PDB file of C-alpha atoms in Angstrom:
ATOM      1  CA  MET A   1     100.544 129.417 132.059  1.00 78.00           C
ATOM      2  CA  ALA A   2     100.306 128.504 128.387  1.00 89.00           C
ATOM      3  CA  GLU A   3     100.516 125.039 126.869  1.00 94.00           C
ATOM      4  CA  VAL A   4     101.709 124.491 123.302  1.00 94.00           C
ATOM      5  CA  LEU A   5     100.016 121.745 121.292  1.00 95.00           C
ATOM      6  CA  GLU A   6     101.251 120.397 117.974  1.00 94.00           C
ATOM      7  CA  PHE A   7      99.271 118.490 115.367  1.00 96.00           C
ATOM      8  CA  ARG A   8     101.361 115.436 116.123  1.00 94.00           C
ATOM      9  CA  VAL A   9     100.945 112.217 118.072  1.00 93.00           C
ATOM     10  CA  PRO A  10     101.202 113.315 121.736  1.00 91.00           C
ATOM     11  CA  SER A  11     104.415 112.170 123.376  1.00 86.00           C
ATOM     12  CA  GLY A  12     106.383 112.875 126.500  1.00 80.00           C
ATOM     13  CA  PRO A  13     105.389 112.432 130.147  1.00 82.00           C
ATOM     14  CA  GLY A  14     102.169 113.615 131.718  1.00 89.00           C
ATOM     15  CA  ARG A  15      99.724 113.028 128.857  1.00 94.00           C
ATOM     16  CA  THR A  16      98.751 109.393 129.513  1.00 95.00           C
ATOM     17  CA  LEU A  17      96.571 108.015 132.305  1.00 96.00           C
ATOM     18  CA  LEU A  18      96.689 104.448 133.599  1.00 95.00           C
ATOM     19  CA  VAL A  19      93.225 103.360 134.726  1.00 96.00           C
ATOM     20  CA  LEU A  20      93.117 100.330 137.049  1.00 94.00           C
ATOM     21  CA  GLY A  21      90.256  98.340 138.566  1.00 92.00           C
ATOM     22  CA  LEU A  22      87.974  98.189 135.530  1.00 93.00           C
ATOM     23  CA  GLU A  23      85.281  95.539 135.784  1.00 91.00           C
ATOM     24  CA  THR A  24      84.654  92.838 133.202  1.00 87.00           C
ATOM     25  CA  ASP A  25      81.862  94.771 131.473  1.00 89.00           C
ATOM     26  CA  ALA A  26      83.976  97.906 130.886  1.00 90.00           C
ATOM     27  CA  THR A  27      84.174  99.232 127.332  1.00 93.00           C
ATOM     28  CA  GLU A  28      86.366 101.709 125.477  1.00 94.00           C
ATOM     29  CA  HIS A  29      83.251 103.725 124.651  1.00 95.00           C
ATOM     30  CA  ALA A  30      82.385 104.164 128.333  1.00 94.00           C
ATOM     31  CA  LEU A  31      85.968 105.235 129.064  1.00 95.00           C
ATOM     32  CA  TYR A  32      85.905 107.704 126.196  1.00 96.00           C
ATOM     33  CA  LEU A  33      82.668 109.307 127.401  1.00 95.00           C
ATOM     34  CA  ALA A  34      83.982 109.660 130.947  1.00 95.00           C
ATOM     35  CA  PHE A  35      87.456 111.029 130.180  1.00 96.00           C
ATOM     36  CA  SER A  36      86.710 113.159 127.123  1.00 95.00           C
ATOM     37  CA  ALA A  37      84.801 115.507 129.435  1.00 95.00           C
ATOM     38  CA  PHE A  38      88.196 116.912 130.482  1.00 95.00           C
ATOM     39  CA  GLY A  39      89.607 117.510 127.016  1.00 94.00           C
ATOM     40  CA  PRO A  40      90.144 115.934 123.584  1.00 96.00           C
ATOM     41  CA  LEU A  41      91.560 112.416 123.619  1.00 96.00           C
ATOM     42  CA  TYR A  42      94.084 110.975 121.212  1.00 96.00           C
ATOM     43  CA  SER A  43      93.360 107.358 122.117  1.00 95.00           C
ATOM     44  CA  VAL A  44      91.700 104.981 124.579  1.00 96.00           C
ATOM     45  CA  ARG A  45      93.042 101.439 124.820  1.00 95.00           C
ATOM     46  CA  LEU A  46      91.445  98.712 126.942  1.00 95.00           C
ATOM     47  CA  HIS A  47      93.547  95.671 127.953  1.00 94.00           C
ATOM     48  CA  ARG A  48      92.728  92.481 129.835  1.00 91.00           C
ATOM     49  CA  ASN A  49      94.432  92.055 133.207  1.00 89.00           C
ATOM     50  CA  ALA A  50      97.240  89.543 133.559  1.00 85.00           C
ATOM     51  CA  ALA A  51      96.164  86.182 134.966  1.00 79.00           C
ATOM     52  CA  VAL A  52      97.779  86.903 138.352  1.00 79.00           C
ATOM     53  CA  ALA A  53      95.765  90.114 138.725  1.00 76.00           C
ATOM     54  CA  GLY A  54      92.373  88.429 138.445  1.00 80.00           C
ATOM     55  CA  PRO A  55      89.457  89.182 136.093  1.00 86.00           C
ATOM     56  CA  GLY A  56      88.911  92.638 134.740  1.00 88.00           C
ATOM     57  CA  TYR A  57      90.731  95.209 132.654  1.00 92.00           C
ATOM     58  CA  TYR A  58      93.085  98.157 132.754  1.00 93.00           C
ATOM     59  CA  ALA A  59      93.192 101.045 130.274  1.00 95.00           C
ATOM     60  CA  LEU A  60      95.556 103.633 128.851  1.00 95.00           C
ATOM     61  CA  VAL A  61      93.948 106.991 128.105  1.00 96.00           C
ATOM     62  CA  LYS A  62      96.082 109.471 126.156  1.00 96.00           C
ATOM     63  CA  TYR A  63      95.372 113.210 125.981  1.00 96.00           C
ATOM     64  CA  TYR A  64      96.855 115.831 123.685  1.00 96.00           C
ATOM     65  CA  SER A  65      97.201 118.181 126.658  1.00 95.00           C
ATOM     66  CA  ALA A  66      99.145 117.407 129.831  1.00 94.00           C
ATOM     67  CA  ARG A  67      96.936 119.933 131.641  1.00 94.00           C
ATOM     68  CA  ASP A  68      93.785 118.026 130.656  1.00 95.00           C
ATOM     69  CA  ALA A  69      95.345 114.727 131.740  1.00 96.00           C
ATOM     70  CA  ARG A  70      96.206 116.143 135.154  1.00 95.00           C
ATOM     71  CA  ARG A  71      92.677 117.516 135.650  1.00 95.00           C
ATOM     72  CA  ALA A  72      91.180 114.160 134.696  1.00 96.00           C
ATOM     73  CA  GLN A  73      93.462 112.279 137.085  1.00 96.00           C
ATOM     74  CA  LEU A  74      92.566 114.491 140.023  1.00 96.00           C
ATOM     75  CA  ALA A  75      88.835 114.300 139.333  1.00 96.00           C
ATOM     76  CA  CYS A  76      88.541 110.592 138.507  1.00 95.00           C
ATOM     77  CA  ASP A  77      90.931 108.876 140.894  1.00 95.00           C
ATOM     78  CA  ARG A  78      89.081 106.832 143.573  1.00 95.00           C
ATOM     79  CA  GLN A  79      85.763 107.468 141.807  1.00 93.00           C
ATOM     80  CA  PRO A  80      83.445 104.743 140.398  1.00 92.00           C
ATOM     81  CA  LEU A  81      82.539 106.758 137.285  1.00 91.00           C
ATOM     82  CA  PHE A  82      80.504 104.307 135.173  1.00 92.00           C
ATOM     83  CA  GLN A  83      80.796 101.201 137.427  1.00 91.00           C
ATOM     84  CA  LYS A  84      80.060 100.172 141.016  1.00 90.00           C
ATOM     85  CA  SER A  85      83.615  99.942 142.351  1.00 92.00           C
ATOM     86  CA  ALA A  86      86.078 102.832 142.492  1.00 93.00           C
ATOM     87  CA  LEU A  87      88.842 103.145 139.905  1.00 94.00           C
ATOM     88  CA  LYS A  88      92.478 103.958 140.459  1.00 95.00           C
ATOM     89  CA  VAL A  89      93.699 106.561 137.975  1.00 96.00           C
ATOM     90  CA  CYS A  90      97.433 107.258 137.783  1.00 95.00           C
ATOM     91  CA  LEU A  91      99.367 109.779 135.721  1.00 94.00           C
ATOM     92  CA  CYS A  92     102.121 108.127 133.677  1.00 88.00           C
ATOM     93  CA  THR A  93     105.286 110.158 134.177  1.00 80.00           C
ATOM     94  CA  ARG A  94     107.623 107.930 132.195  1.00 71.00           C
ATOM     95  CA  GLN A  95     107.505 106.601 128.668  1.00 61.00           C
ATOM     96  CA  ARG A  96     109.847 104.326 126.816  1.00 60.00           C
ATOM     97  CA  SER A  97     112.121 105.892 124.218  1.00 49.00           C
ATOM     98  CA  PHE A  98     110.378 104.253 121.265  1.00 47.00           C
ATOM     99  CA  LEU A  99     107.184 106.079 122.218  1.00 48.00           C
ATOM    100  CA  GLN A 100     108.876 109.477 121.892  1.00 52.00           C
ATOM    101  CA  GLN A 101     108.729 109.587 118.083  1.00 63.00           C
ATOM    102  CA  ASN A 102     107.199 112.870 116.988  1.00 78.00           C
ATOM    103  CA  LEU A 103     104.809 111.454 114.395  1.00 89.00           C
ATOM    104  CA  ALA A 104     102.386 113.604 112.415  1.00 92.00           C
ATOM    105  CA  LEU A 105      98.679 113.194 113.087  1.00 94.00           C
ATOM    106  CA  ASN A 106      96.588 111.852 110.256  1.00 95.00           C
ATOM    107  CA  SER A 107      94.030 114.214 108.749  1.00 95.00           C
ATOM    108  CA  SER A 108      91.082 112.847 110.741  1.00 96.00           C
ATOM    109  CA  LYS A 109      92.833 113.476 114.076  1.00 96.00           C
ATOM    110  CA  CYS A 110      93.976 116.918 112.874  1.00 97.00           C
ATOM    111  CA  GLN A 111      90.376 117.874 112.157  1.00 97.00           C
ATOM    112  CA  GLU A 112      89.178 116.617 115.561  1.00 96.00           C
ATOM    113  CA  LEU A 113      91.822 118.696 117.342  1.00 96.00           C
ATOM    114  CA  ALA A 114      91.170 121.801 115.226  1.00 97.00           C
ATOM    115  CA  ASN A 115      87.401 121.541 115.725  1.00 96.00           C
ATOM    116  CA  HIS A 116      87.817 121.358 119.495  1.00 96.00           C
ATOM    117  CA  TYR A 117      90.118 124.356 119.901  1.00 96.00           C
ATOM    118  CA  LEU A 118      89.149 126.515 116.916  1.00 96.00           C
ATOM    119  CA  GLY A 119      85.505 125.570 116.441  1.00 94.00           C
ATOM    120  CA  PHE A 120      83.822 123.925 113.476  1.00 93.00           C
ATOM    121  CA  ASN A 121      83.657 127.277 111.697  1.00 94.00           C
ATOM    122  CA  GLY A 122      87.113 128.415 112.818  1.00 95.00           C
ATOM    123  CA  TRP A 123      89.044 126.949 109.906  1.00 97.00           C
ATOM    124  CA  SER A 124      88.570 125.910 106.318  1.00 96.00           C
ATOM    125  CA  SER A 125      90.564 124.304 103.519  1.00 96.00           C
ATOM    126  CA  ARG A 126      90.571 124.142  99.744  1.00 94.00           C
ATOM    127  CA  ILE A 127      92.503 122.277  97.074  1.00 94.00           C
ATOM    128  CA  VAL A 128      94.972 124.472  95.198  1.00 92.00           C
ATOM    129  CA  THR A 129      96.018 121.782  92.753  1.00 91.00           C
ATOM    130  CA  LEU A 130      95.573 118.047  92.277  1.00 92.00           C
ATOM    131  CA  GLN A 131      97.815 116.547  89.591  1.00 91.00           C
ATOM    132  CA  ASP A 132      98.637 113.177  88.129  1.00 90.00           C
ATOM    133  CA  ILE A 133     102.425 112.721  88.445  1.00 87.00           C
ATOM    134  CA  SER A 134     102.612 109.074  87.398  1.00 83.00           C
ATOM    135  CA  GLY A 135     104.718 110.121  84.398  1.00 72.00           C
ATOM    136  CA  PHE A 136     107.649 111.079  86.653  1.00 63.00           C
ATOM    137  CA  GLU A 137     108.450 107.438  87.389  1.00 53.00           C
ATOM    138  CA  GLY A 138     111.057 107.173  84.614  1.00 54.00           C
ATOM    139  CA  GLU A 139     111.687 105.591  81.257  1.00 43.00           C
ATOM    140  CA  GLU A 140     112.140 102.073  82.635  1.00 47.00           C
ATOM    141  CA  ASN A 141     108.580 101.958  83.965  1.00 50.00           C
ATOM    142  CA  ASP A 142     107.286 103.448  80.710  1.00 50.00           C
ATOM    143  CA  GLU A 143     108.920 100.626  78.760  1.00 47.00           C
ATOM    144  CA  GLU A 144     107.342  98.009  81.034  1.00 50.00           C
ATOM    145  CA  ASP A 145     103.908  99.582  80.605  1.00 48.00           C
ATOM    146  CA  ALA A 146     104.380  99.615  76.840  1.00 42.00           C
ATOM    147  CA  ARG A 147     104.905  95.836  76.956  1.00 42.00           C
ATOM    148  CA  GLY A 148     101.559  95.471  78.733  1.00 46.00           C
ATOM    149  CA  SER A 149     102.841  94.789  82.252  1.00 48.00           C
ATOM    150  CA  THR A 150      99.703  96.106  83.955  1.00 46.00           C
ATOM    151  CA  GLY A 151     100.487  94.268  87.191  1.00 50.00           C
ATOM    152  CA  SER A 152     103.337  96.718  87.852  1.00 70.00           C
ATOM    153  CA  GLN A 153     101.400  99.884  87.002  1.00 86.00           C
ATOM    154  CA  ARG A 154     100.991 102.443  89.755  1.00 88.00           C
ATOM    155  CA  CYS A 155      98.858 105.566  89.919  1.00 91.00           C
ATOM    156  CA  LYS A 156     100.496 108.563  91.614  1.00 92.00           C
ATOM    157  CA  TYR A 157      98.917 111.922  92.472  1.00 93.00           C
ATOM    158  CA  LEU A 158     100.127 115.113  94.077  1.00 92.00           C
ATOM    159  CA  CYS A 159      97.901 117.545  95.958  1.00 93.00           C
ATOM    160  CA  VAL A 160      98.510 121.013  97.381  1.00 93.00           C
ATOM    161  CA  ARG A 161      95.830 122.009  99.880  1.00 95.00           C
ATOM    162  CA  GLU A 162      95.436 125.388 101.553  1.00 95.00           C
ATOM    163  CA  LEU A 163      94.446 125.706 105.217  1.00 96.00           C
ATOM    164  CA  THR A 164      93.000 129.017 106.415  1.00 96.00           C
ATOM    165  CA  ILE A 165      92.331 130.165 109.987  1.00 96.00           C
ATOM    166  CA  PRO A 166      90.849 133.626 109.383  1.00 95.00           C
ATOM    167  CA  GLN A 167      90.446 134.730 113.009  1.00 94.00           C
ATOM    168  CA  HIS A 168      94.200 134.392 113.538  1.00 94.00           C
ATOM    169  CA  GLY A 169      95.331 135.538 110.096  1.00 93.00           C
ATOM    170  CA  ILE A 170      96.877 132.154 109.235  1.00 94.00           C
ATOM    171  CA  CYS A 171      97.047 130.732 105.707  1.00 93.00           C
ATOM    172  CA  VAL A 172      99.347 127.782 105.015  1.00 93.00           C
ATOM    173  CA  ARG A 173      99.605 125.051 102.412  1.00 93.00           C
ATOM    174  CA  GLY A 174     100.381 121.379 102.685  1.00 93.00           C
ATOM    175  CA  LEU A 175     101.690 118.991 100.058  1.00 92.00           C
ATOM    176  CA  GLY A 176     100.633 115.358  99.846  1.00 93.00           C
ATOM    177  CA  VAL A 177     101.674 112.591  97.466  1.00 93.00           C
ATOM    178  CA  ALA A 178      99.960 109.211  97.232  1.00 93.00           C
ATOM    179  CA  GLU A 179     100.843 106.201  95.100  1.00 92.00           C
ATOM    180  CA  VAL A 180      98.444 103.290  94.621  1.00 92.00           C
ATOM    181  CA  PRO A 181      99.077 100.082  92.627  1.00 91.00           C
ATOM    182  CA  VAL A 182      96.649  99.321  89.840  1.00 89.00           C
ATOM    183  CA  ASP A 183      94.691  96.146  90.555  1.00 87.00           C
ATOM    184  CA  PRO A 184      93.881  94.454  87.232  1.00 85.00           C
ATOM    185  CA  GLY A 185      90.619  93.219  88.715  1.00 82.00           C
ATOM    186  CA  GLU A 186      89.417  96.688  89.745  1.00 84.00           C
ATOM    187  CA  GLY A 187      90.900  98.792  86.951  1.00 83.00           C
ATOM    188  CA  PHE A 188      92.826 102.036  86.643  1.00 86.00           C
ATOM    189  CA  LEU A 189      89.894 104.306  87.573  1.00 90.00           C
ATOM    190  CA  THR A 190      89.612 102.824  91.075  1.00 90.00           C
ATOM    191  CA  ALA A 191      93.339 103.255  91.689  1.00 91.00           C
ATOM    192  CA  MET A 192      93.202 106.826  90.379  1.00 92.00           C
ATOM    193  CA  ARG A 193      90.369 107.798  92.738  1.00 92.00           C
ATOM    194  CA  SER A 194      92.121 106.201  95.725  1.00 94.00           C
ATOM    195  CA  ALA A 195      95.388 107.998  94.939  1.00 94.00           C
ATOM    196  CA  GLN A 196      93.585 111.323  94.587  1.00 95.00           C
ATOM    197  CA  LYS A 197      91.752 110.952  97.905  1.00 95.00           C
ATOM    198  CA  LEU A 198      94.842 109.857  99.816  1.00 96.00           C
ATOM    199  CA  ALA A 199      96.885 112.745  98.376  1.00 95.00           C
ATOM    200  CA  VAL A 200      94.188 115.206  99.491  1.00 96.00           C
ATOM    201  CA  LEU A 201      94.181 113.765 103.034  1.00 96.00           C
ATOM    202  CA  LYS A 202      97.967 113.825 103.311  1.00 96.00           C
ATOM    203  CA  ALA A 203      98.110 117.413 102.077  1.00 95.00           C
ATOM    204  CA  LEU A 204      95.715 118.523 104.830  1.00 97.00           C
ATOM    205  CA  SER A 205      97.754 116.720 107.485  1.00 96.00           C
ATOM    206  CA  GLU A 206     100.963 118.330 106.203  1.00 95.00           C
ATOM    207  CA  ALA A 207      99.361 121.795 106.325  1.00 95.00           C
ATOM    208  CA  PHE A 208      98.378 121.324 109.965  1.00 96.00           C
ATOM    209  CA  GLN A 209     101.994 120.438 110.844  1.00 94.00           C
ATOM    210  CA  LYS A 210     102.936 124.056 110.108  1.00 94.00           C
ATOM    211  CA  ILE A 211     100.898 125.539 112.953  1.00 95.00           C
ATOM    212  CA  LEU A 212     100.928 125.419 116.743  1.00 95.00           C
ATOM    213  CA  LEU A 213      98.042 125.882 119.149  1.00 96.00           C
ATOM    214  CA  VAL A 214      98.918 127.967 122.208  1.00 96.00           C
ATOM    215  CA  VAL A 215      96.279 127.233 124.859  1.00 95.00           C
ATOM    216  CA  LEU A 216      96.122 129.660 127.783  1.00 93.00           C
ATOM    217  CA  GLU A 217      94.957 128.868 131.308  1.00 88.00           C
ATOM    218  CA  ASN A 218      91.673 130.718 130.727  1.00 87.00           C
ATOM    219  CA  GLY A 219      90.897 128.568 127.674  1.00 86.00           C
ATOM    220  CA  LYS A 220      91.749 131.160 125.026  1.00 92.00           C
ATOM    221  CA  VAL A 221      93.700 129.866 122.030  1.00 95.00           C
ATOM    222  CA  ALA A 222      96.359 131.507 119.854  1.00 95.00           C
ATOM    223  CA  VAL A 223      97.677 130.044 116.613  1.00 96.00           C
ATOM    224  CA  GLU A 224     101.294 130.365 115.473  1.00 94.00           C
ATOM    225  CA  TYR A 225     102.943 129.599 112.120  1.00 92.00           C
ATOM    226  CA  VAL A 226     105.984 127.396 112.768  1.00 86.00           C
ATOM    227  CA  SER A 227     107.589 126.538 109.418  1.00 73.00           C
ATOM    228  CA  SER A 228     111.321 126.440 110.226  1.00 63.00           C
ATOM    229  CA  GLN A 229     112.535 127.602 106.832  1.00 63.00           C
ATOM    230  CA  GLU A 230     111.307 129.364 103.713  1.00 65.00           C
ATOM    231  CA  ASP A 231     108.651 127.137 102.231  1.00 72.00           C
ATOM    232  CA  LEU A 232     108.066 127.370  98.486  1.00 69.00           C
ATOM    233  CA  VAL A 233     104.621 125.825  98.791  1.00 76.00           C
ATOM    234  CA  ASP A 234     103.560 128.698 101.073  1.00 73.00           C
ATOM    235  CA  CYS A 235     105.499 131.512  99.391  1.00 71.00           C
ATOM    236  CA  LEU A 236     104.599 131.043  95.730  1.00 68.00           C
ATOM    237  CA  ALA A 237     101.463 132.461  94.179  1.00 70.00           C
ATOM    238  CA  GLU A 238      98.827 129.955  93.146  1.00 72.00           C
ATOM    239  CA  GLU A 239      99.568 130.345  89.429  1.00 71.00           C
ATOM    240  CA  GLU A 240     103.321 129.989  90.018  1.00 64.00           C
ATOM    241  CA  LEU A 241     102.775 126.945  92.204  1.00 65.00           C
ATOM    242  CA  LYS A 242     100.755 125.104  89.584  1.00 65.00           C
ATOM    243  CA  GLY A 243     103.363 125.820  86.920  1.00 62.00           C
ATOM    244  CA  LEU A 244     106.231 124.728  89.173  1.00 57.00           C
ATOM    245  CA  LEU A 245     104.619 121.398  89.922  1.00 59.00           C
ATOM    246  CA  GLN A 246     104.292 120.666  86.234  1.00 56.00           C
ATOM    247  CA  VAL A 247     107.998 120.993  85.438  1.00 49.00           C
ATOM    248  CA  THR A 248     109.996 119.996  88.521  1.00 46.00           C
ATOM    249  CA  ASP A 249     110.957 116.628  89.970  1.00 46.00           C
ATOM    250  CA  LEU A 250     109.112 117.396  93.249  1.00 46.00           C
ATOM    251  CA  PRO A 251     111.951 117.573  95.814  1.00 43.00           C
ATOM    252  CA  PHE A 252     109.598 117.483  98.791  1.00 41.00           C
ATOM    253  CA  LEU A 253     109.147 115.245 101.839  1.00 43.00           C
ATOM    254  CA  GLN A 254     105.638 114.058 101.188  1.00 42.00           C
ATOM    255  CA  LEU A 255     105.156 110.971 103.336  1.00 41.00           C
ATOM    256  CA  ASN A 256     103.029 111.034 106.486  1.00 42.00           C
ATOM    257  CA  PRO A 257     104.622 108.574 108.975  1.00 41.00           C
ATOM    258  CA  ASP A 258     101.423 108.245 110.923  1.00 44.00           C
ATOM    259  CA  GLY A 259      99.637 106.871 107.871  1.00 43.00           C
ATOM    260  CA  GLU A 260      96.358 107.738 106.242  1.00 43.00           C
ATOM    261  CA  GLU A 261      93.723 105.060 106.275  1.00 40.00           C
ATOM    262  CA  GLU A 262      90.624 107.214 105.740  1.00 41.00           C
ATOM    263  CA  ILE A 263      89.079 107.438 102.298  1.00 38.00           C
ATOM    264  CA  LEU A 264      86.783 110.443 101.875  1.00 40.00           C
ATOM    265  CA  SER A 265      84.361 111.066  99.062  1.00 38.00           C
ATOM    266  CA  ASP A 266      84.432 114.880  99.241  1.00 41.00           C
ATOM    267  CA  PHE A 267      87.745 116.609  98.531  1.00 43.00           C
ATOM    268  CA  SER A 268      86.775 120.159  99.551  1.00 41.00           C
ATOM    269  CA  MET A 269      86.335 119.644 103.288  1.00 45.00           C
ATOM    270  CA  GLU A 270      85.829 122.549 105.698  1.00 46.00           C
ATOM    271  CA  GLY A 271      85.797 122.979 109.439  1.00 49.00           C
ATOM    272  CA  ASP A 272      82.043 123.305 109.413  1.00 44.00           C
TER     273      ASP A 272
END
């Protein structure tokens, strides 16, 4: 049996465990160490019991893989793990509709998932182009800037980043756009650097959305390209791509709904 994993926030039944009977000294770190032994985790959330349930905590542990979640449930249920008393571990088979949104993973989570299944040396990325596109905002904003309205200035950058998985013959590109307001107290340079870094992160996340991981029962992994339609960012040569970005109005969906909060200092990140 094969399981298909996307670089998206895991949703659907069978990927989340409910852990009951946690003692008052339980921590998310201890939960992470115990349950990550069965596969990569998307999140671990520790919550205080309701007053009627007495002191202690319960936790929600979410896996990317339903197979990993099932293995963890079978192995950990009725076991003490890191405490004296036994835990009750249940597999959540239902989720509310608002949890079913298929949100993209941010770049940090994408890298964690890729490193686990492909290895730290199994993938790499590079920046194809990183351009200032603040000038596309229109004449009205230009007139305001000319009057000295620095409080309304915004710095906007576009990045195209290439993701390569050589062992599987995969090479895709992602596009990211970031816009940051210029804080008069910090200056334009700070806003420019933040916009550049966020655009680079979003571009990597968008590139990962174009591939699927097919995980077999024996642990072997295949990678598939899943772009649903002809993608200009992937099809054009590097020279053509740079020229196109300079003259068009960028009709792309560039926003990452999952958000990007990380700020990295090195743009040319690799899997190693």
